[in-house]
CSV table of C-alpha atoms in Angstrom, one decimal:
chain,number,residue,atom,x,y,z
A,1,MET,CA,25.2,11.9,-26.5
A,2,LYS,CA,25.7,8.5,-24.9
A,3,LEU,CA,23.4,8.5,-21.8
A,4,SER,CA,20.2,10.1,-20.7
A,5,ILE,CA,19.5,10.0,-17.0
A,6,ILE,CA,15.8,10.4,-16.3
A,7,VAL,CA,14.8,11.6,-12.8
A,8,PRO,CA,11.1,11.8,-11.8
A,9,VAL,CA,10.7,14.6,-9.2
A,10,TYR,CA,7.7,14.9,-6.9
A,11,ASN,CA,7.9,16.6,-3.5
A,12,ILE,CA,11.5,15.4,-2.8
A,13,ALA,CA,13.2,18.7,-2.1
A,14,HIS,CA,15.0,17.2,0.9
A,15,TYR,CA,16.6,14.5,-1.2
A,16,LEU,CA,17.1,16.0,-4.6
A,17,SER,CA,20.5,17.5,-3.9
A,18,ASP,CA,22.0,14.1,-3.1
A,19,CYS,CA,20.6,12.7,-6.3
A,20,VAL,CA,21.8,15.4,-8.6
A,21,GLN,CA,25.2,15.8,-6.9
A,22,SER,CA,25.8,12.1,-7.4
A,23,VAL,CA,25.3,12.5,-11.1
A,24,LEU,CA,27.6,15.6,-11.3
A,25,ALA,CA,30.3,13.7,-9.5
A,26,GLN,CA,30.6,11.0,-12.1
A,27,ASN,CA,33.8,10.5,-13.9
A,28,PHE,CA,31.9,9.6,-17.0
A,29,GLN,CA,30.8,12.9,-18.5
A,30,ASP,CA,28.8,12.2,-21.7
A,31,TRP,CA,25.3,12.4,-20.2
A,32,GLU,CA,22.3,14.6,-19.9
A,33,LEU,CA,20.1,14.8,-16.9
A,34,VAL,CA,16.3,15.1,-17.5
A,35,LEU,CA,14.6,16.3,-14.3
A,36,VAL,CA,10.8,15.7,-14.7
A,37,ASN,CA,8.9,17.8,-12.2
A,38,ASP,CA,5.6,16.0,-11.8
A,39,GLY,CA,3.5,18.8,-10.4
A,40,SER,CA,5.5,19.1,-7.1
A,41,THR,CA,4.0,21.4,-4.5
A,42,ASP,CA,7.2,21.9,-2.4
A,43,GLN,CA,10.5,23.6,-3.4
A,44,SER,CA,11.5,20.8,-5.8
A,45,PRO,CA,10.6,22.8,-9.0
A,46,VAL,CA,12.8,25.7,-7.8
A,47,PHE,CA,15.7,23.4,-7.0
A,48,CYS,CA,15.4,21.8,-10.4
A,49,GLU,CA,15.7,25.1,-12.2
A,50,GLU,CA,18.6,26.1,-10.0
A,51,TRP,CA,20.5,22.9,-11.0
A,52,ALA,CA,19.7,23.5,-14.7
A,53,LYS,CA,21.2,27.0,-14.5
A,54,LYS,CA,24.4,25.5,-13.0
A,55,ASP,CA,25.0,22.9,-15.7
A,56,LYS,CA,23.8,23.0,-19.3
A,57,ARG,CA,23.5,19.2,-19.4
A,58,ILE,CA,20.6,19.4,-17.0
A,59,ARG,CA,17.2,20.0,-18.5
A,60,VAL,CA,13.9,20.4,-16.6
A,61,VAL,CA,10.5,19.2,-17.8
A,62,HIS,CA,7.5,20.7,-15.9
A,63,LYS,CA,4.2,18.8,-16.0
A,64,THR,CA,1.0,18.4,-14.1
A,65,ASN,CA,1.0,15.6,-11.6
A,66,GLY,CA,0.4,12.2,-13.3
A,67,GLY,CA,2.4,9.8,-11.1
A,68,LEU,CA,5.7,8.0,-11.4
A,69,SER,CA,4.9,6.2,-14.6
A,70,ASP,CA,3.7,9.3,-16.4
A,71,ALA,CA,6.8,11.2,-15.3
A,72,ARG,CA,9.2,8.5,-16.5
A,73,ASN,CA,7.3,8.4,-19.9
A,74,ALA,CA,7.6,12.1,-20.2
A,75,GLY,CA,11.4,11.9,-19.6
A,76,LEU,CA,11.8,9.1,-22.0
A,77,LEU,CA,10.1,11.1,-24.8
A,78,GLU,CA,12.4,14.1,-24.0
A,79,ALA,CA,15.6,12.0,-23.8
A,80,LYS,CA,18.3,12.3,-26.5
A,81,GLY,CA,20.9,9.8,-25.3
A,82,GLU,CA,21.8,6.5,-27.0
A,83,TYR,CA,21.1,4.8,-23.6
A,84,ILE,CA,18.6,5.4,-20.8
A,85,HIS,CA,18.8,5.1,-17.1
A,86,PHE,CA,15.9,5.8,-14.7
A,87,LEU,CA,17.2,7.2,-11.4
A,88,ASP,CA,14.5,8.0,-8.8
A,89,GLY,CA,14.8,11.4,-7.3
A,90,ASP,CA,15.3,10.2,-3.7
A,91,ASP,CA,18.0,7.7,-4.7
A,92,TYR,CA,21.6,8.3,-5.9
A,93,TYR,CA,24.7,6.8,-7.4
A,94,ALA,CA,26.9,5.0,-4.8
A,95,ALA,CA,30.2,6.1,-6.2
A,96,ASP,CA,31.8,8.5,-8.7
A,97,ASN,CA,32.9,5.7,-11.1
A,98,VAL,CA,29.5,4.0,-11.5
A,99,LEU,CA,28.5,5.3,-14.9
A,100,GLN,CA,32.1,4.9,-16.2
A,101,THR,CA,32.0,1.2,-15.1
A,102,LEU,CA,28.6,0.6,-16.6
A,103,MET,CA,29.3,2.3,-19.9
A,104,GLU,CA,32.6,0.6,-20.4
A,105,GLN,CA,30.7,-2.7,-20.0
A,106,ILE,CA,28.1,-1.7,-22.5
A,107,GLU,CA,30.9,-0.8,-25.0
A,108,LEU,CA,32.0,-4.5,-25.0
A,109,TYR,CA,28.8,-5.4,-26.8
A,110,HIS,CA,27.1,-4.4,-30.0
A,111,HIS,CA,23.6,-2.9,-29.7
A,112,LEU,CA,23.0,-4.2,-26.2
A,113,ASP,CA,19.4,-4.0,-25.2
A,114,THR,CA,19.9,-3.8,-21.5
A,115,LEU,CA,22.7,-4.1,-18.9
A,116,LEU,CA,21.7,-5.3,-15.4
A,117,PHE,CA,23.6,-4.1,-12.4
A,118,CYS,CA,23.3,-4.2,-8.6
A,119,ARG,CA,21.9,-2.0,-5.9
A,120,ILE,CA,22.7,-1.1,-2.3
A,121,ASP,CA,19.7,-0.8,0.0
A,122,ARG,CA,20.0,2.1,2.5
A,123,TYR,CA,17.6,2.4,5.4
A,124,ASP,CA,17.0,5.9,6.6
A,125,ASP,CA,15.6,4.9,9.9
A,126,THR,CA,18.7,2.9,10.9
A,127,GLY,CA,21.4,4.2,8.5
A,128,LYS,CA,22.3,0.6,7.6
A,129,GLU,CA,23.2,-0.5,4.1
A,130,ASN,CA,22.8,-3.9,2.6
A,131,LYS,CA,24.1,-5.2,-0.8
A,132,GLU,CA,21.8,-7.5,-2.8
A,133,ARG,CA,23.0,-10.9,-3.9
A,134,PRO,CA,25.3,-10.6,-7.0
A,135,TYR,CA,24.4,-11.9,-10.4
A,136,ASP,CA,26.0,-15.1,-11.9
A,137,VAL,CA,27.6,-13.0,-14.6
A,138,ASP,CA,29.4,-15.9,-16.1
A,139,PHE,CA,26.1,-17.6,-16.9
A,140,ILE,CA,24.2,-14.5,-17.9
A,141,ASN,CA,26.9,-13.1,-20.2
A,142,GLN,CA,27.4,-16.4,-22.0
A,143,ALA,CA,23.8,-17.3,-22.3
A,144,LEU,CA,22.5,-17.7,-25.9
A,145,SER,CA,19.1,-16.0,-25.4
A,146,ALA,CA,17.2,-13.6,-23.2
A,147,THR,CA,14.7,-16.4,-22.5
A,148,ILE,CA,17.4,-18.6,-21.0
A,149,ILE,CA,18.5,-15.6,-18.8
A,150,PHE,CA,14.9,-15.0,-17.7
A,151,GLU,CA,14.6,-18.7,-16.6
A,152,HIS,CA,17.9,-18.5,-14.8
A,153,LEU,CA,17.0,-15.3,-12.9
A,154,LEU,CA,13.6,-16.8,-12.0
A,155,ARG,CA,14.9,-20.2,-10.9
A,156,THR,CA,17.6,-18.6,-8.8
A,157,GLN,CA,15.1,-16.1,-7.4
A,158,ARG,CA,17.4,-13.3,-8.5
A,159,PHE,CA,14.8,-11.6,-10.7
A,160,ASN,CA,14.5,-7.8,-10.1
A,161,MET,CA,11.8,-6.1,-12.1
A,162,SER,CA,12.8,-2.5,-11.4
A,163,ALA,CA,13.7,-0.2,-14.2
A,164,CYS,CA,16.3,1.5,-12.0
A,165,PHE,CA,18.8,-1.3,-11.8
A,166,GLN,CA,19.5,-1.5,-15.5
A,167,ILE,CA,20.7,0.7,-18.4
A,168,MET,CA,18.7,0.3,-21.6
A,169,ARG,CA,19.2,1.3,-25.3
A,170,ARG,CA,16.7,4.1,-26.1
A,171,GLU,CA,16.1,2.9,-29.6
A,172,PHE,CA,15.1,-0.5,-28.3
A,173,LEU,CA,12.6,1.0,-25.9
A,174,MET,CA,11.1,3.4,-28.5
A,175,ASP,CA,11.0,0.8,-31.3
A,176,ASN,CA,9.0,-1.6,-29.1
A,177,GLN,CA,6.9,1.2,-27.5
A,178,ILE,CA,7.9,0.1,-24.0
A,179,PHE,CA,6.4,2.7,-21.7
A,180,PHE,CA,5.0,2.6,-18.1
A,181,GLU,CA,1.3,2.3,-17.6
A,182,LYS,CA,-0.1,5.3,-15.9
A,183,GLY,CA,-2.0,4.9,-12.6
A,184,LEU,CA,-0.5,1.7,-11.4
A,185,LEU,CA,1.4,1.1,-8.2
A,186,SER,CA,4.4,-1.3,-8.6
A,187,GLU,CA,4.3,-0.3,-12.2
A,188,ASP,CA,7.7,-1.8,-12.8
A,189,VAL,CA,6.2,-5.3,-12.7
A,190,ASP,CA,3.9,-4.5,-15.6
A,191,TRP,CA,6.7,-2.7,-17.4
A,192,SER,CA,9.1,-5.5,-16.9
A,193,MET,CA,6.7,-8.0,-18.3
A,194,ALA,CA,6.5,-6.0,-21.5
A,195,LEU,CA,10.3,-5.4,-21.6
A,196,TRP,CA,11.2,-9.1,-21.4
A,197,GLN,CA,8.8,-10.0,-24.3
A,198,HIS,CA,11.1,-8.0,-26.6
A,199,LEU,CA,14.6,-8.3,-25.1
A,200,LYS,CA,17.2,-10.0,-27.3
A,201,THR,CA,20.5,-9.1,-25.8
A,202,VAL,CA,20.9,-9.0,-22.0
A,203,LYS,CA,24.1,-8.8,-20.0
A,204,ALA,CA,25.0,-8.2,-16.3
A,205,VAL,CA,27.7,-6.7,-14.2
A,206,ASN,CA,28.2,-6.9,-10.5
A,207,CYS,CA,28.6,-3.2,-10.1
A,208,TYR,CA,26.9,-2.0,-6.9
A,209,GLY,CA,26.1,1.4,-8.4
A,210,TYR,CA,22.6,2.3,-7.3
A,211,CYS,CA,21.9,3.4,-3.7
A,212,TYR,CA,18.2,2.6,-3.1
A,213,ARG,CA,16.9,4.7,-0.3
A,214,HIS,CA,14.2,3.2,1.9
A,215,ARG,CA,12.2,5.9,3.6
A,216,SER,CA,8.9,5.4,5.4
A,217,ALA,CA,7.0,8.0,3.3
A,218,SER,CA,8.1,6.7,-0.1
A,219,ILE,CA,5.7,5.1,-2.6
A,220,SER,CA,7.7,1.8,-2.7
A,221,THR,CA,7.4,1.3,1.1
A,222,SER,CA,3.7,2.2,1.3
A,223,ILE,CA,1.3,-0.8,1.1
A,224,SER,CA,-2.4,-0.1,0.6
A,225,VAL,CA,-5.5,-1.6,-0.9
A,226,ARG,CA,-4.5,0.2,-4.1
A,227,THR,CA,-1.3,-1.9,-4.2
A,228,TYR,CA,-3.4,-5.1,-4.3
A,229,GLN,CA,-5.7,-3.6,-6.8
A,230,SER,CA,-2.8,-2.8,-9.1
A,231,TYR,CA,-1.5,-6.4,-8.8
A,232,GLN,CA,-5.0,-7.8,-9.5
A,233,TYR,CA,-5.2,-5.6,-12.6
A,234,MET,CA,-1.8,-6.8,-13.8
A,235,PHE,CA,-2.6,-10.4,-13.2
A,236,GLN,CA,-5.9,-10.0,-15.1
A,237,LYS,CA,-4.1,-8.2,-17.9
A,238,TRP,CA,-1.2,-10.7,-18.4
A,239,ILE,CA,-2.4,-14.2,-17.5
A,240,PRO,CA,-5.0,-14.5,-20.4
A,241,ARG,CA,-2.5,-13.0,-22.8
A,242,LEU,CA,0.3,-15.4,-21.8
A,243,GLN,CA,-2.0,-18.4,-21.8
A,244,GLU,CA,-2.9,-17.5,-25.4
A,245,ASP,CA,0.6,-16.8,-26.5
A,246,GLY,CA,2.0,-20.1,-25.2
A,247,GLY,CA,5.7,-21.0,-25.7
A,248,THR,CA,8.6,-21.1,-23.3
A,249,LEU,CA,8.8,-17.4,-22.5
A,250,ALA,CA,5.0,-17.1,-21.8
A,251,GLN,CA,5.2,-20.1,-19.4
A,252,LEU,CA,8.2,-18.5,-17.6
A,253,GLN,CA,6.4,-15.2,-17.3
A,254,LEU,CA,3.4,-17.0,-15.7
A,255,ASN,CA,5.8,-18.6,-13.3
A,256,TYR,CA,7.1,-15.1,-12.6
A,257,LEU,CA,3.7,-13.8,-11.7
A,258,ALA,CA,3.2,-16.7,-9.3
A,259,PHE,CA,6.6,-15.8,-7.8
A,260,LEU,CA,5.3,-12.4,-7.0
A,261,PHE,CA,2.2,-13.6,-5.1
A,262,PRO,CA,4.0,-14.4,-1.8
A,263,THR,CA,5.2,-10.9,-1.5
A,264,LEU,CA,1.6,-9.7,-1.3
A,265,LEU,CA,1.0,-12.1,1.6
A,266,TYR,CA,4.1,-10.9,3.4
A,267,ALA,CA,2.8,-7.3,3.2
A,268,PHE,CA,-0.7,-8.1,4.4
A,269,PHE,CA,-0.3,-6.8,7.9
A,270,SER,CA,1.2,-3.6,6.6
A,271,VAL,CA,-2.2,-2.7,5.2
A,272,SER,CA,-4.3,-0.5,7.5
A,273,LYS,CA,-6.6,-2.5,9.8
A,274,GLN,CA,-9.8,-1.0,8.2
A,275,ASP,CA,-8.6,-2.0,4.7
A,276,ARG,CA,-7.5,-5.6,5.5
A,277,LYS,CA,-10.9,-7.1,4.7
A,278,LEU,CA,-10.9,-5.8,1.2
A,279,ALA,CA,-7.2,-6.6,0.8
A,280,TYR,CA,-7.9,-10.2,1.8
A,281,ALA,CA,-10.7,-10.5,-0.7
A,282,LEU,CA,-8.4,-9.3,-3.4
A,283,LEU,CA,-5.7,-11.8,-2.4
A,284,LYS,CA,-8.2,-14.6,-2.4
A,285,LYS,CA,-9.2,-13.7,-6.0
A,286,MET,CA,-5.6,-13.6,-7.1
A,287,LYS,CA,-4.5,-16.9,-5.5
A,288,SER,CA,-5.3,-18.8,-8.7
A,289,VAL,CA,-2.0,-17.6,-10.0
A,290,LEU,CA,-0.3,-20.2,-7.7
A,291,GLN,CA,-1.2,-22.8,-10.3
A,292,TYR,CA,1.9,-21.5,-12.1
A,293,SER,CA,4.2,-21.9,-9.2
A,294,ALA,CA,7.7,-23.0,-10.2
A,295,THR,CA,10.0,-21.4,-7.5
A,296,ARG,CA,10.8,-22.3,-3.9
A,297,LYS,CA,9.1,-19.1,-2.8
A,298,SER,CA,5.8,-19.6,-4.5
A,299,ASN,CA,5.8,-23.4,-4.1
A,300,ARG,CA,5.8,-23.0,-0.3
A,301,VAL,CA,2.7,-20.9,-0.5
A,302,ALA,CA,1.0,-23.2,-2.9
A,303,VAL,CA,1.7,-26.3,-0.8
A,304,CYS,CA,0.4,-24.5,2.4
A,305,VAL,CA,-2.8,-23.5,0.7
A,306,LYS,CA,-3.5,-27.1,-0.3
A,307,ILE,CA,-2.8,-28.4,3.2
A,308,ILE,CA,-4.2,-25.8,5.6
A,309,GLY,CA,-6.3,-23.6,3.3
A,310,PHE,CA,-5.9,-20.0,2.2
A,311,TYR,CA,-7.0,-18.2,5.3
A,312,LEU,CA,-4.3,-19.8,7.6
A,313,THR,CA,-1.7,-19.6,4.9
A,314,CYS,CA,-2.3,-15.8,4.6
A,315,ARG,CA,-2.1,-15.4,8.4
A,316,ILE,CA,1.2,-17.4,8.6
A,317,PHE,CA,3.0,-15.7,5.8
A,318,ALA,CA,1.7,-12.2,6.8
A,319,SER,CA,3.0,-12.9,10.3
A,320,TYR,CA,6.4,-13.8,9.0
A,321,GLY,CA,6.5,-10.8,6.8
A,322,CYS,CA,5.5,-8.5,9.7
A,323,ILE,CA,8.1,-9.9,12.1
A,324,SER,CA,10.9,-10.0,9.6
A,325,LYS,CA,10.4,-6.4,8.4
A,326,ARG,CA,8.9,-4.6,11.4
A,327,GLY,CA,9.9,-6.6,14.4
A,328,ILE,CA,8.1,-8.6,17.1
A,329,ASN,CA,6.7,-5.5,18.8
A,330,ALA,CA,4.9,-4.4,15.6
A,331,TYR,CA,3.5,-7.9,15.3
A,332,VAL,CA,2.2,-7.9,18.8
A,333,LYS,CA,0.4,-4.7,18.0
A,334,VAL,CA,-1.2,-6.4,15.0
A,335,LEU,CA,-2.4,-9.3,17.3
A,336,LEU,CA,-3.8,-6.8,19.7
A,337,GLY,CA,-5.7,-5.1,16.9
A,338,LYS,CA,-3.7,-1.8,17.2
């Protein structure tokens, strides 16, 4: 079997049909679909079993709730395909030739560790769709090492840490024991750090194959103190390790962690009012990562902190993030303390 598609399922009964049907519609047929029911309390488990009865390539794993990381790990352990793709249960493939395109690209290379591809962002509240910036595939596909590619993605601010926007060789993941750490939010950051420490062969294709659904109730769009706690944990885990490792890749990964910090500032006003004091305290503890700034995004923040201090920097970037994502009316409500 060529490909295992792993879908974590937790209380997404309303969206699951779109996801599964997008798999069944694929021209490429050499796949298995592993639906991991992560202790759902809605109709999702029933729907999973119904799909499994309709197609023998669909298998269902039922487990107690352990979160997205735990569900993905369970699916990976069950998978039998040569290659792995993680497809979230509320997302779907954008066209019926996506897997055919990706697998044909993989066949061009021998023992490819991972193939990067592109996403389409779909916003449920407006129905709008946006395509992310394409990869410089000529550079990536001719680069001599994964470290060179890492630096290129970082410098061009095109780095995407998500597991969903790449197809990986299962043997590579298993040999290097690359699993998701249970209990984290934004777990793909931690996973991606481990992934790039082992990658040898990386290629990219500008196939806009993954439709990433933005819905207000999803984990990825919910910002809480726990999000900041997860990032603090990851910074405390990786920074000492990378400092000790030394070398080009370690330095680049430190630069990458600094690159992530501005995103936490942008999201600050999305945290509930009663939790902002704690969120700010966590941000202040994490700001030392800015010493590794090496991109336009993180350099702007680092310079602002030096000139006007952290408090004003946080307010400015949080204001920008609030207005750009939620609009001026939402920002006015923040100012009024609502």
